[in-house]
PDB file of C-alpha atoms and ligand atoms in Angstrom:
ATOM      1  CA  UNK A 147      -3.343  -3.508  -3.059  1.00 48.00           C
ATOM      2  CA  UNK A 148      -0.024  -2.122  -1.939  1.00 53.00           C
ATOM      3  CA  UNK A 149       3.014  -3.889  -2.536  1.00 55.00           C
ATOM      4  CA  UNK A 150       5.280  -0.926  -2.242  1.00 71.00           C
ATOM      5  CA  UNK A 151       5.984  -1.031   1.597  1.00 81.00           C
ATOM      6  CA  UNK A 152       5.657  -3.403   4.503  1.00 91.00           C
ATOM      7  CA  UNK A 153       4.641  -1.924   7.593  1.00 93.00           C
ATOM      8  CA  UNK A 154       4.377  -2.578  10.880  1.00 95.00           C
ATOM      9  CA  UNK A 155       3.459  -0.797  14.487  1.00 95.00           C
ATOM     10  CA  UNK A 156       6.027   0.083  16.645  1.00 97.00           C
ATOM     11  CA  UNK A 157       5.343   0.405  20.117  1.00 96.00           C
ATOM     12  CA  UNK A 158       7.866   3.229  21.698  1.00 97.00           C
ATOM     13  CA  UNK A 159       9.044   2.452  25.326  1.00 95.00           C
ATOM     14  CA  UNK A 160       9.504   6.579  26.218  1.00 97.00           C
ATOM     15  CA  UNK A 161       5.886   7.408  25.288  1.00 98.00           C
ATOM     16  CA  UNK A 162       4.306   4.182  24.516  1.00 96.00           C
ATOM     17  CA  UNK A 163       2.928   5.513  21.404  1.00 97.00           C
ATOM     18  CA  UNK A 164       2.357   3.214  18.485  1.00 97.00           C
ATOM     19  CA  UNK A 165       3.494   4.606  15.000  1.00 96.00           C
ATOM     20  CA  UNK A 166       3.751   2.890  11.494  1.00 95.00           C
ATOM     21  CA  UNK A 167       7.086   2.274  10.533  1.00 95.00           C
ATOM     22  CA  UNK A 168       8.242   0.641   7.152  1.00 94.00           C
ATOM     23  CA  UNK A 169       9.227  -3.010   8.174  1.00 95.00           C
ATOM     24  CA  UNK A 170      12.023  -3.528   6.160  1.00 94.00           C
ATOM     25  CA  UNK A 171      13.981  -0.745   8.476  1.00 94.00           C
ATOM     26  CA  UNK A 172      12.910  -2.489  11.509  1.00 96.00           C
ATOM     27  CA  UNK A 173      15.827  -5.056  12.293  1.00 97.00           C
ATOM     28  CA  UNK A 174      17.626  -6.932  14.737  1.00 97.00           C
ATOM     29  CA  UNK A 175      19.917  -4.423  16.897  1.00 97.00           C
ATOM     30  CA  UNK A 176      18.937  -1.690  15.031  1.00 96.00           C
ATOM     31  CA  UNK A 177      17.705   1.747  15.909  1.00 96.00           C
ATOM     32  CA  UNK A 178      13.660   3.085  15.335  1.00 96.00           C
ATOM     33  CA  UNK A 179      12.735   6.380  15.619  1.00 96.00           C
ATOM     34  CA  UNK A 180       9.178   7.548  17.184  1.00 96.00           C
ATOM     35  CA  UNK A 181       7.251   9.783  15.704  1.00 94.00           C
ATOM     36  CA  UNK A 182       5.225  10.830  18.045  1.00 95.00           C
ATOM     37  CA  UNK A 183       7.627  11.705  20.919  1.00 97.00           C
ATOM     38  CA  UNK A 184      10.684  12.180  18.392  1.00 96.00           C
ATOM     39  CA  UNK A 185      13.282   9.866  20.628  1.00 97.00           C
ATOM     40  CA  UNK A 186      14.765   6.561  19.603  1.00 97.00           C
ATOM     41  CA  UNK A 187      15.172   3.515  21.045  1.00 97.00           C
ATOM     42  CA  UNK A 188      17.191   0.074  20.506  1.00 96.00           C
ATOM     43  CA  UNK A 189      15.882  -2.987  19.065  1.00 97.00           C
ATOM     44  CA  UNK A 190      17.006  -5.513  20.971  1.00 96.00           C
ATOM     45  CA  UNK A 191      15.959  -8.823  20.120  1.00 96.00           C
ATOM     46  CA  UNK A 192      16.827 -10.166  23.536  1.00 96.00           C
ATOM     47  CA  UNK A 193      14.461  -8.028  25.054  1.00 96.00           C
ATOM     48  CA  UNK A 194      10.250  -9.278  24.935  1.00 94.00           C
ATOM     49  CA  UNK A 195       8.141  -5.947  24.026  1.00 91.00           C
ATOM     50  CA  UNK A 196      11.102  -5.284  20.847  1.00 96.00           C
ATOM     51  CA  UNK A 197      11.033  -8.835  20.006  1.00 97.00           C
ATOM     52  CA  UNK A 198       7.579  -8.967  19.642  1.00 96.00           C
ATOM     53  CA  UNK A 199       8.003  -6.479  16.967  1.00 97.00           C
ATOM     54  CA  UNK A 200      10.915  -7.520  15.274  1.00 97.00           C
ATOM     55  CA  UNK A 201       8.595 -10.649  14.552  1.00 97.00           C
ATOM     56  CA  UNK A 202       5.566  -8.647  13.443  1.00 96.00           C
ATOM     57  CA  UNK A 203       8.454  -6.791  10.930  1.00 97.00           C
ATOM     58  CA  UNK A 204       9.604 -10.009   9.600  1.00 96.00           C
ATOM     59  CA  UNK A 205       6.120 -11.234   9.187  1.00 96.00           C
ATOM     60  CA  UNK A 206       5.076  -8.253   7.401  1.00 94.00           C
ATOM     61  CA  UNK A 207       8.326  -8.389   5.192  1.00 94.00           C
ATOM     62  CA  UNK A 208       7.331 -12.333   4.415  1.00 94.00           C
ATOM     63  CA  UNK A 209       3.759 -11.107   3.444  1.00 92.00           C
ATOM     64  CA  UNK A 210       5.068  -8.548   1.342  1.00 91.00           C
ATOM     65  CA  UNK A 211       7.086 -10.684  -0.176  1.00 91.00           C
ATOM     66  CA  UNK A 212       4.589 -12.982  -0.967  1.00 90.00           C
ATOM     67  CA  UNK A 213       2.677  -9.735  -2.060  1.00 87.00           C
ATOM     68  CA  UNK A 214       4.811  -8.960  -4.541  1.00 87.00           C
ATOM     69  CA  UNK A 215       5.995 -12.257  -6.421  1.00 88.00           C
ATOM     70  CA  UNK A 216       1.411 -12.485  -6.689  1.00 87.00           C
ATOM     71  CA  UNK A 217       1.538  -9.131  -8.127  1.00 85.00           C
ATOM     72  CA  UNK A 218       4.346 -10.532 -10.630  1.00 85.00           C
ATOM     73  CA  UNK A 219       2.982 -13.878 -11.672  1.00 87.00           C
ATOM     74  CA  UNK A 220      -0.343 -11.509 -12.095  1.00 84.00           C
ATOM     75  CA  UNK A 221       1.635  -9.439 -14.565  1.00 84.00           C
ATOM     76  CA  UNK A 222       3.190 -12.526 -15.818  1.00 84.00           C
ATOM     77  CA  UNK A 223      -0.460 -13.750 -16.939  1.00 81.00           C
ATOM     78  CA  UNK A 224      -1.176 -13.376 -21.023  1.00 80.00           C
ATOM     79  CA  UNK A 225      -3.971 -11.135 -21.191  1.00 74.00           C
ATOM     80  CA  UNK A 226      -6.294 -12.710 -23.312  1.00 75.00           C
ATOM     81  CA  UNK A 227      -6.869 -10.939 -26.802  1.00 77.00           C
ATOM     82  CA  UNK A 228     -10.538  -9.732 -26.909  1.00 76.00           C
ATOM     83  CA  UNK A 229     -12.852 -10.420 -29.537  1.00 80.00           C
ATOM     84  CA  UNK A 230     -13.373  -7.605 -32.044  1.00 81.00           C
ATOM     85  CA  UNK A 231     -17.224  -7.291 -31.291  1.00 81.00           C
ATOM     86  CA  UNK A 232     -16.418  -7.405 -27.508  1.00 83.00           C
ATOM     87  CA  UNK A 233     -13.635  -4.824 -27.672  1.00 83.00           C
ATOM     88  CA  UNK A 234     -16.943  -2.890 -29.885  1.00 84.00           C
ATOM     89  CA  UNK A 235     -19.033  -2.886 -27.730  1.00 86.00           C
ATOM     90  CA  UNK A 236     -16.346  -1.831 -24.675  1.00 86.00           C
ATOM     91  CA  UNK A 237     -15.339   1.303 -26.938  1.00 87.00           C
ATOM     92  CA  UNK A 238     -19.379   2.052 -27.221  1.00 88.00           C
ATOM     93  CA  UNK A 239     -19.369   1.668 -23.758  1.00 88.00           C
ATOM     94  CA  UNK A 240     -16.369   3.953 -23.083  1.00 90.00           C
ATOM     95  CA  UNK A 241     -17.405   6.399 -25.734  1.00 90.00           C
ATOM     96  CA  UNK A 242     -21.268   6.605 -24.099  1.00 89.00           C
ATOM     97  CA  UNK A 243     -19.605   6.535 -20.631  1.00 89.00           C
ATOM     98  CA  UNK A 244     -17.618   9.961 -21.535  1.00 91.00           C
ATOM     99  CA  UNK A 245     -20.201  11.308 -23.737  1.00 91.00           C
ATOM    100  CA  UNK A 246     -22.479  10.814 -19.994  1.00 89.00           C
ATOM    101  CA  UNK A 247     -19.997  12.854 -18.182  1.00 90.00           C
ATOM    102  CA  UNK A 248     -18.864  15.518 -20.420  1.00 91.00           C
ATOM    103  CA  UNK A 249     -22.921  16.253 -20.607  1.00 90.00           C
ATOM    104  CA  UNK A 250     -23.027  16.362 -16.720  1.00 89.00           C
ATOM    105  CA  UNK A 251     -19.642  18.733 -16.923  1.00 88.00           C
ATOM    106  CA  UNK A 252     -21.686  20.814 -19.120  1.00 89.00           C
ATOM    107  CA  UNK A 253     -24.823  21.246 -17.073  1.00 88.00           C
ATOM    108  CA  UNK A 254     -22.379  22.024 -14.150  1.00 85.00           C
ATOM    109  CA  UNK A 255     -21.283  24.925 -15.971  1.00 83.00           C
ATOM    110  CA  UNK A 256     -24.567  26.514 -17.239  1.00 85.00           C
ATOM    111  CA  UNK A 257     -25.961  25.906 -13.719  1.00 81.00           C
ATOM    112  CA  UNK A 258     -22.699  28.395 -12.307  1.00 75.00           C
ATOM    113  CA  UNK A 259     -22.364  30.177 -14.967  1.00 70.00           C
TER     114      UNK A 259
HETATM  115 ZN1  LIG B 546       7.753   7.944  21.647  1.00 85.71          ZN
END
């Protein structure tokens, strides 16, 4: 789940590449850079191929949005305390888990060794 960035494709009218660009820098009247052919170009909201994206930014931004304030009420959540034989038996399982590995890291190194 990423709730760090909102992105959204940018179609560039020089090249007519599409490259990922971070929505939230994508705005009315502003200014995107390609990265494929390295040239910029306005985005005017007046115009139809920009103001198709400049919608696709602001949806992305309202799904991030959305994205995020999830990923909050998520950490809002009490974590429920777990019983003392459950959180047991999840050590033994951690501890038999790690024991499993470290043996396979072993064999590893007697096989190349
Ligand atoms: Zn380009």
């Amino acid at each position: 789940m990423t709730v760090a960035h909102a992105l959204v494709d940018l179609e560039c009218p020089h090249c007519q590449q599409t490259f990922v660009e971070n929505a939230a820098l994508v705005r009315p009247w502003g200014t995107a850079w390609c990265s494929e052919c390295g040239r910029s170009f306005h985005l005017d909201p007046n115009a139809e191929a920009t103001a198709r994206m400049l919608q696709a930014a602001k949806a992305a931004r309202r799904e991030r949005r959305q994205r995020v304030g999830d990923f909050r009420s998520l950490l809002n959540e009490p974590v429920p305390r777990l019983a003392r034989a459950d959180s047991q038996r999840l050590m033994g399982d951690v501890l038999s888990t790690l024991d499993g590995l470290l043996e396979r890291l072993d064999n590893l190194h007697r096989r190349h060794s």
